[in-house]
């Protein structure tokens, strides 16, 4: 007993730590997957996948994989998306519009993109929703008054002046209490930023965009929003792929009640 005592004590500490660690990790994963927020996110994702379930195989797969890999959707789901008109500029397939329509199929969804195929796919998928999606240029698209405006990965296609003009127009179109969310590349994150820009340059070349992606500094975006009377938050975030982005969330203050 005396000879083995120390080994037993040490052994039980090591084995206890290992078993306890595994148990804690499993508990943490189960709890994480079952929080109300995680369940709500899964439901939203299921809704979007179902909406595109009759689209062509490539588009259906694109939607499914983008939902899996792009953390933007969990970040958007964590925001209060409110009710009322949603506008998505450069909406692509319209996944973010669909995401915002979860739980309210009468919500008015307005989107535009230059890509005819994506707009056609969105139109077909949204036939049971209150959606108006069209092939149009964000630079001239007439904005309706809206509670939520989204621009995800599109600003870099525009010149600096066009980007700032569009931001100002969006702020003016927001109703009191409305929210304007846009995402841009983060150019200050070393290797991740280099990969993000290289990936985008490749996309621009393949799409024969005829321009190179252009990002403004975060301060310039922020000051444009603040000059338009918005309350601004910005969040740097890493994606599941090695890409670096910044999410800007600008809130139009609710109208003050007359005394
Ligand atoms: C990277 S994709 C993002 C699509 C969508 N926002 C999303 O997050 O899934 C960029 C989109 O912007 C569109 N786009 C680029 N310049 C545009 C413009 N001037 N007007 C409208 N759409 C534009 C492209 O056709 C493309 O679908």
mmCIF file of C-alpha atoms and ligand atoms in Angstrom:
data_model
loop_
_atom_site.group_PDB
_atom_site.id
_atom_site.type_symbol
_atom_site.label_atom_id
_atom_site.label_comp_id
_atom_site.label_asym_id
_atom_site.label_seq_id
_atom_site.Cartn_x
_atom_site.Cartn_y
_atom_site.Cartn_z
ATOM 1 C CA UNK A 1 0.000 0.000 0.000
ATOM 2 C CA UNK A 2 2.736 2.401 1.039
ATOM 3 C CA UNK A 3 4.724 1.820 -2.160
ATOM 4 C CA UNK A 4 1.753 2.301 -4.471
ATOM 5 C CA UNK A 5 0.072 5.166 -2.615
ATOM 6 C CA UNK A 6 1.848 8.004 -4.441
ATOM 7 C CA UNK A 7 1.221 6.395 -7.840
ATOM 8 C CA UNK A 8 -2.494 6.025 -7.027
ATOM 9 C CA UNK A 9 -2.809 9.641 -5.976
ATOM 10 C CA UNK A 10 -0.969 10.950 -9.046
ATOM 11 C CA UNK A 11 -2.802 8.528 -11.359
ATOM 12 C CA UNK A 12 -6.211 9.472 -10.006
ATOM 13 C CA UNK A 13 -5.403 13.185 -10.487
ATOM 14 C CA UNK A 14 -4.403 12.657 -14.131
ATOM 15 C CA UNK A 15 -7.302 10.315 -14.963
ATOM 16 C CA UNK A 16 -9.761 12.534 -13.037
ATOM 17 C CA UNK A 17 -8.641 15.637 -14.939
ATOM 18 C CA UNK A 18 -8.860 13.877 -18.294
ATOM 19 C CA UNK A 19 -12.327 12.392 -17.682
ATOM 20 C CA UNK A 20 -13.590 15.632 -16.140
ATOM 21 C CA UNK A 21 -12.217 17.642 -19.085
ATOM 22 C CA UNK A 22 -13.934 15.446 -21.656
ATOM 23 C CA UNK A 23 -17.190 15.584 -19.684
ATOM 24 C CA UNK A 24 -16.996 19.382 -19.419
ATOM 25 C CA UNK A 25 -16.308 19.732 -23.131
ATOM 26 C CA UNK A 26 -19.289 17.514 -24.050
ATOM 27 C CA UNK A 27 -21.544 19.443 -21.643
ATOM 28 C CA UNK A 28 -20.377 22.788 -23.081
ATOM 29 C CA UNK A 29 -21.087 21.630 -26.648
ATOM 30 C CA UNK A 30 -24.554 20.285 -25.767
ATOM 31 C CA UNK A 31 -25.465 23.467 -23.847
ATOM 32 C CA UNK A 32 -24.135 25.659 -26.673
ATOM 33 C CA UNK A 33 -26.168 23.791 -29.310
ATOM 34 C CA UNK A 34 -29.305 24.057 -27.232
ATOM 35 C CA UNK A 35 -29.376 27.710 -26.234
ATOM 36 C CA UNK A 36 -32.490 29.527 -27.421
ATOM 37 C CA UNK A 37 -30.300 31.607 -29.781
ATOM 38 C CA UNK A 38 -28.712 28.522 -31.350
ATOM 39 C CA UNK A 39 -32.104 26.872 -31.859
ATOM 40 C CA UNK A 40 -33.522 30.066 -33.388
ATOM 41 C CA UNK A 41 -30.554 30.294 -35.759
ATOM 42 C CA UNK A 42 -31.032 26.672 -36.835
ATOM 43 C CA UNK A 43 -34.715 27.363 -37.535
ATOM 44 C CA UNK A 44 -33.874 30.406 -39.650
ATOM 45 C CA UNK A 45 -31.265 28.467 -41.598
ATOM 46 C CA UNK A 46 -33.769 25.639 -42.161
ATOM 47 C CA UNK A 47 -36.315 28.182 -43.413
ATOM 48 C CA UNK A 48 -33.838 29.607 -45.953
ATOM 49 C CA UNK A 49 -32.788 26.140 -47.142
ATOM 50 C CA UNK A 50 -36.430 25.154 -47.528
ATOM 51 C CA UNK A 51 -37.185 28.322 -49.491
ATOM 52 C CA UNK A 52 -34.461 27.431 -51.994
ATOM 53 C CA UNK A 53 -35.219 23.702 -51.979
ATOM 54 C CA UNK A 54 -36.705 23.784 -55.487
ATOM 55 C CA UNK A 55 -33.872 25.838 -57.011
ATOM 56 C CA UNK A 56 -31.403 24.255 -59.429
ATOM 57 C CA UNK A 57 -28.786 21.981 -57.810
ATOM 58 C CA UNK A 58 -25.913 24.477 -58.054
ATOM 59 C CA UNK A 59 -27.892 27.350 -56.533
ATOM 60 C CA UNK A 60 -29.346 25.128 -53.813
ATOM 61 C CA UNK A 61 -25.839 23.913 -52.922
ATOM 62 C CA UNK A 62 -24.450 27.451 -52.996
ATOM 63 C CA UNK A 63 -27.099 28.621 -50.528
ATOM 64 C CA UNK A 64 -26.566 25.621 -48.244
ATOM 65 C CA UNK A 65 -22.768 26.006 -48.133
ATOM 66 C CA UNK A 66 -22.827 29.768 -47.752
ATOM 67 C CA UNK A 67 -25.158 29.402 -44.766
ATOM 68 C CA UNK A 68 -22.777 26.869 -43.252
ATOM 69 C CA UNK A 69 -19.529 28.729 -43.842
ATOM 70 C CA UNK A 70 -20.409 32.395 -43.535
ATOM 71 C CA UNK A 71 -20.713 33.650 -39.958
ATOM 72 C CA UNK A 72 -22.536 36.759 -41.172
ATOM 73 C CA UNK A 73 -25.831 34.918 -40.767
ATOM 74 C CA UNK A 74 -25.328 34.169 -37.084
ATOM 75 C CA UNK A 75 -24.271 37.784 -36.522
ATOM 76 C CA UNK A 76 -27.350 39.098 -38.313
ATOM 77 C CA UNK A 77 -29.591 36.662 -36.438
ATOM 78 C CA UNK A 78 -28.245 38.037 -33.154
ATOM 79 C CA UNK A 79 -29.522 41.505 -34.112
ATOM 80 C CA UNK A 80 -33.094 42.693 -33.689
ATOM 81 C CA UNK A 81 -34.224 42.649 -37.294
ATOM 82 C CA UNK A 82 -37.554 44.346 -36.561
ATOM 83 C CA UNK A 83 -40.591 44.394 -38.826
ATOM 84 C CA UNK A 84 -41.312 46.475 -41.932
ATOM 85 C CA UNK A 85 -39.612 46.746 -45.299
ATOM 86 C CA UNK A 86 -36.182 45.147 -45.749
ATOM 87 C CA UNK A 87 -33.921 46.261 -48.585
ATOM 88 C CA UNK A 88 -30.884 44.257 -49.691
ATOM 89 C CA UNK A 89 -28.632 46.037 -52.194
ATOM 90 C CA UNK A 90 -26.576 43.658 -54.327
ATOM 91 C CA UNK A 91 -28.669 40.864 -52.844
ATOM 92 C CA UNK A 92 -27.269 38.016 -54.990
ATOM 93 C CA UNK A 93 -29.571 35.029 -54.398
ATOM 94 C CA UNK A 94 -31.413 37.040 -51.727
ATOM 95 C CA UNK A 95 -30.413 34.799 -48.826
ATOM 96 C CA UNK A 96 -30.211 37.679 -46.349
ATOM 97 C CA UNK A 97 -33.674 38.895 -47.404
ATOM 98 C CA UNK A 98 -35.052 35.427 -46.834
ATOM 99 C CA UNK A 99 -33.267 35.259 -43.486
ATOM 100 C CA UNK A 100 -35.003 38.505 -42.431
ATOM 101 C CA UNK A 101 -38.398 37.171 -43.559
ATOM 102 C CA UNK A 102 -38.268 34.200 -41.176
ATOM 103 C CA UNK A 103 -41.366 34.252 -38.957
ATOM 104 C CA UNK A 104 -43.175 36.872 -41.067
ATOM 105 C CA UNK A 105 -43.853 35.763 -44.628
ATOM 106 C CA UNK A 106 -45.785 39.004 -45.297
ATOM 107 C CA UNK A 107 -42.746 41.166 -44.629
ATOM 108 C CA UNK A 108 -41.918 43.308 -47.674
ATOM 109 C CA UNK A 109 -38.581 42.280 -49.178
ATOM 110 C CA UNK A 110 -36.907 44.519 -51.757
ATOM 111 C CA UNK A 111 -33.672 43.505 -53.460
ATOM 112 C CA UNK A 112 -31.588 44.262 -56.521
ATOM 113 C CA UNK A 113 -28.508 42.864 -58.180
ATOM 114 C CA UNK A 114 -26.818 43.093 -61.574
ATOM 115 C CA UNK A 115 -26.665 39.293 -61.855
ATOM 116 C CA UNK A 116 -29.705 38.138 -63.854
ATOM 117 C CA UNK A 117 -29.385 34.474 -62.944
ATOM 118 C CA UNK A 118 -29.255 35.114 -59.198
ATOM 119 C CA UNK A 119 -32.247 37.446 -59.384
ATOM 120 C CA UNK A 120 -34.217 34.892 -61.394
ATOM 121 C CA UNK A 121 -33.368 32.217 -58.794
ATOM 122 C CA UNK A 122 -34.474 34.523 -55.967
ATOM 123 C CA UNK A 123 -37.705 35.413 -57.767
ATOM 124 C CA UNK A 124 -38.653 31.768 -58.164
ATOM 125 C CA UNK A 125 -37.670 30.821 -54.628
ATOM 126 C CA UNK A 126 -39.605 33.771 -53.141
ATOM 127 C CA UNK A 127 -42.868 33.156 -54.984
ATOM 128 C CA UNK A 128 -44.691 32.628 -51.657
ATOM 129 C CA UNK A 129 -43.101 35.651 -49.987
ATOM 130 C CA UNK A 130 -43.858 39.350 -50.348
ATOM 131 C CA UNK A 131 -40.731 39.994 -52.427
ATOM 132 C CA UNK A 132 -39.760 42.412 -55.195
ATOM 133 C CA UNK A 133 -36.330 41.548 -56.546
ATOM 134 C CA UNK A 134 -35.016 43.095 -59.724
ATOM 135 C CA UNK A 135 -31.983 43.370 -61.951
ATOM 136 C CA UNK A 136 -30.767 46.866 -61.181
ATOM 137 C CA UNK A 137 -27.676 48.836 -60.260
ATOM 138 C CA UNK A 138 -27.362 49.752 -56.580
ATOM 139 C CA UNK A 139 -26.019 53.157 -57.581
ATOM 140 C CA UNK A 140 -29.342 54.252 -59.068
ATOM 141 C CA UNK A 141 -31.776 51.940 -57.328
ATOM 142 C CA UNK A 142 -34.673 53.961 -55.875
ATOM 143 C CA UNK A 143 -34.781 53.179 -52.169
ATOM 144 C CA UNK A 144 -38.159 52.860 -50.453
ATOM 145 C CA UNK A 145 -38.470 53.914 -46.800
ATOM 146 C CA UNK A 146 -37.170 50.881 -44.894
ATOM 147 C CA UNK A 147 -36.725 49.478 -41.401
ATOM 148 C CA UNK A 148 -33.717 47.380 -42.367
ATOM 149 C CA UNK A 149 -31.168 47.948 -45.142
ATOM 150 C CA UNK A 150 -28.411 45.457 -45.951
ATOM 151 C CA UNK A 151 -25.348 45.733 -48.174
ATOM 152 C CA UNK A 152 -23.192 42.625 -47.890
ATOM 153 C CA UNK A 153 -19.902 42.512 -49.809
ATOM 154 C CA UNK A 154 -20.960 44.922 -52.534
ATOM 155 C CA UNK A 155 -19.499 48.338 -51.704
ATOM 156 C CA UNK A 156 -16.060 47.314 -52.987
ATOM 157 C CA UNK A 157 -17.450 47.239 -56.552
ATOM 158 C CA UNK A 158 -18.018 51.026 -56.408
ATOM 159 C CA UNK A 159 -15.707 54.030 -56.475
ATOM 160 C CA UNK A 160 -15.095 55.892 -53.214
ATOM 161 C CA UNK A 161 -17.539 58.659 -54.167
ATOM 162 C CA UNK A 162 -20.204 56.139 -55.169
ATOM 163 C CA UNK A 163 -19.781 54.215 -51.914
ATOM 164 C CA UNK A 164 -20.164 57.337 -49.784
ATOM 165 C CA UNK A 165 -23.137 58.578 -51.831
ATOM 166 C CA UNK A 166 -24.860 55.204 -51.452
ATOM 167 C CA UNK A 167 -24.270 55.136 -47.691
ATOM 168 C CA UNK A 168 -25.803 58.603 -47.357
ATOM 169 C CA UNK A 169 -28.816 57.595 -49.468
ATOM 170 C CA UNK A 170 -29.346 54.490 -47.327
ATOM 171 C CA UNK A 171 -29.243 56.535 -44.124
ATOM 172 C CA UNK A 172 -31.876 58.908 -45.533
ATOM 173 C CA UNK A 173 -34.136 56.020 -46.546
ATOM 174 C CA UNK A 174 -34.082 54.463 -43.065
ATOM 175 C CA UNK A 175 -37.188 54.961 -40.978
ATOM 176 C CA UNK A 176 -36.749 56.114 -37.345
ATOM 177 C CA UNK A 177 -35.558 53.177 -35.260
ATOM 178 C CA UNK A 178 -34.332 51.482 -38.447
ATOM 179 C CA UNK A 179 -31.081 49.635 -38.904
ATOM 180 C CA UNK A 180 -28.496 49.712 -41.665
ATOM 181 C CA UNK A 181 -26.099 46.762 -41.738
ATOM 182 C CA UNK A 182 -23.243 46.474 -44.172
ATOM 183 C CA UNK A 183 -20.149 44.353 -44.447
ATOM 184 C CA UNK A 184 -16.800 45.282 -45.917
ATOM 185 C CA UNK A 185 -13.392 43.636 -46.024
ATOM 186 C CA UNK A 186 -11.083 44.259 -43.121
ATOM 187 C CA UNK A 187 -7.779 45.430 -44.606
ATOM 188 C CA UNK A 188 -5.904 45.562 -41.290
ATOM 189 C CA UNK A 189 -5.717 41.879 -40.376
ATOM 190 C CA UNK A 190 -2.445 40.767 -41.987
ATOM 191 C CA UNK A 191 -2.542 37.440 -43.798
ATOM 192 C CA UNK A 192 -6.328 37.082 -43.522
ATOM 193 C CA UNK A 193 -6.798 40.491 -45.140
ATOM 194 C CA UNK A 194 -4.378 39.558 -47.921
ATOM 195 C CA UNK A 195 -6.318 36.315 -48.552
ATOM 196 C CA UNK A 196 -9.649 38.189 -48.502
ATOM 197 C CA UNK A 197 -8.453 40.762 -51.040
ATOM 198 C CA UNK A 198 -6.779 38.138 -53.245
ATOM 199 C CA UNK A 199 -9.972 36.066 -53.254
ATOM 200 C CA UNK A 200 -12.022 39.129 -54.204
ATOM 201 C CA UNK A 201 -9.594 40.130 -56.972
ATOM 202 C CA UNK A 202 -9.985 36.617 -58.363
ATOM 203 C CA UNK A 203 -13.790 36.926 -58.257
ATOM 204 C CA UNK A 204 -13.633 40.331 -59.971
ATOM 205 C CA UNK A 205 -11.380 38.947 -62.703
ATOM 206 C CA UNK A 206 -13.616 35.890 -63.281
ATOM 207 C CA UNK A 207 -16.690 38.150 -63.418
ATOM 208 C CA UNK A 208 -14.912 40.544 -65.859
ATOM 209 C CA UNK A 209 -15.836 43.365 -63.470
ATOM 210 C CA UNK A 210 -13.346 45.683 -65.187
ATOM 211 C CA UNK A 211 -12.349 47.270 -61.836
ATOM 212 C CA UNK A 212 -10.406 46.223 -58.761
ATOM 213 C CA UNK A 213 -12.065 45.928 -55.342
ATOM 214 C CA UNK A 214 -11.837 49.189 -53.427
ATOM 215 C CA UNK A 215 -12.167 49.449 -49.664
ATOM 216 C CA UNK A 216 -12.227 52.700 -47.719
ATOM 217 C CA UNK A 217 -10.822 52.960 -44.233
ATOM 218 C CA UNK A 218 -13.193 52.037 -41.369
ATOM 219 C CA UNK A 219 -12.928 55.659 -40.137
ATOM 220 C CA UNK A 220 -14.240 56.955 -43.458
ATOM 221 C CA UNK A 221 -17.266 54.651 -43.357
ATOM 222 C CA UNK A 222 -17.923 55.562 -39.748
ATOM 223 C CA UNK A 223 -17.682 59.300 -40.314
ATOM 224 C CA UNK A 224 -20.057 59.108 -43.331
ATOM 225 C CA UNK A 225 -22.629 57.334 -41.158
ATOM 226 C CA UNK A 226 -22.199 59.637 -38.181
ATOM 227 C CA UNK A 227 -22.542 62.719 -40.389
ATOM 228 C CA UNK A 228 -25.892 61.295 -41.482
ATOM 229 C CA UNK A 229 -27.045 61.195 -37.842
ATOM 230 C CA UNK A 230 -26.600 57.470 -37.236
ATOM 231 C CA UNK A 231 -25.408 55.666 -34.107
ATOM 232 C CA UNK A 232 -22.645 53.403 -35.311
ATOM 233 C CA UNK A 233 -21.146 50.148 -34.067
ATOM 234 C CA UNK A 234 -18.518 48.210 -35.940
ATOM 235 C CA UNK A 235 -17.423 44.635 -35.331
ATOM 236 C CA UNK A 236 -14.358 42.961 -36.682
ATOM 237 C CA UNK A 237 -14.932 39.281 -37.146
ATOM 238 C CA UNK A 238 -13.254 36.195 -38.476
ATOM 239 C CA UNK A 239 -15.100 33.864 -40.708
ATOM 240 C CA UNK A 240 -14.934 30.084 -40.843
ATOM 241 C CA UNK A 241 -12.908 30.484 -44.024
ATOM 242 C CA UNK A 242 -9.669 32.452 -43.441
ATOM 243 C CA UNK A 243 -11.294 35.768 -44.402
ATOM 244 C CA UNK A 244 -11.450 39.030 -42.463
ATOM 245 C CA UNK A 245 -14.449 41.344 -42.470
ATOM 246 C CA UNK A 246 -15.903 44.291 -40.590
ATOM 247 C CA UNK A 247 -19.606 44.530 -39.943
ATOM 248 C CA UNK A 248 -21.035 48.028 -39.555
ATOM 249 C CA UNK A 249 -24.339 48.347 -37.748
ATOM 250 C CA UNK A 250 -25.823 51.830 -37.939
ATOM 251 C CA UNK A 251 -29.023 52.669 -36.084
ATOM 252 C CA UNK A 252 -31.262 55.601 -36.864
ATOM 253 C CA UNK A 253 -32.439 56.923 -33.486
ATOM 254 C CA UNK A 254 -36.188 56.567 -32.907
ATOM 255 C CA UNK A 255 -38.179 59.754 -33.470
ATOM 256 C CA UNK A 256 -38.426 61.814 -30.304
ATOM 257 C CA UNK A 257 -41.990 62.337 -29.144
ATOM 258 C CA UNK A 258 -43.189 65.955 -29.363
ATOM 259 C CA UNK A 259 -43.583 67.491 -25.915
HETATM 260 C C1 LIG B 1 -20.042 38.981 -53.225
HETATM 261 S S1 LIG B 1 -21.622 39.042 -53.930
HETATM 262 C C2 LIG B 1 -22.637 39.275 -52.504
HETATM 263 C C3 LIG B 1 -24.061 38.884 -52.746
HETATM 264 C C4 LIG B 1 -24.966 38.989 -51.526
HETATM 265 N N1 LIG B 1 -24.961 40.313 -50.973
HETATM 266 C C5 LIG B 1 -24.590 37.971 -50.490
HETATM 267 O O1 LIG B 1 -24.063 38.355 -49.430
HETATM 268 O O2 LIG B 1 -24.816 36.772 -50.698
HETATM 269 C C6 LIG B 1 -21.598 40.648 -54.666
HETATM 270 C C7 LIG B 1 -22.842 40.916 -55.481
HETATM 271 O O3 LIG B 1 -22.899 42.297 -55.811
HETATM 272 C C8 LIG B 1 -23.452 42.422 -57.098
HETATM 273 N N2 LIG B 1 -23.099 43.762 -57.608
HETATM 274 C C9 LIG B 1 -21.868 44.269 -57.853
HETATM 275 N N3 LIG B 1 -21.953 45.538 -58.284
HETATM 276 C C10 LIG B 1 -23.271 45.848 -58.305
HETATM 277 C C11 LIG B 1 -24.003 47.005 -58.652
HETATM 278 N N4 LIG B 1 -23.389 48.119 -59.065
HETATM 279 N N5 LIG B 1 -25.349 46.971 -58.568
HETATM 280 C C12 LIG B 1 -25.994 45.843 -58.144
HETATM 281 N N6 LIG B 1 -25.347 44.707 -57.789
HETATM 282 C C13 LIG B 1 -24.007 44.708 -57.873
HETATM 283 C C14 LIG B 1 -22.849 41.265 -57.863
HETATM 284 O O4 LIG B 1 -23.624 40.947 -58.998
HETATM 285 C C15 LIG B 1 -22.878 40.157 -56.796
HETATM 286 O O5 LIG B 1 -24.057 39.398 -56.864
#
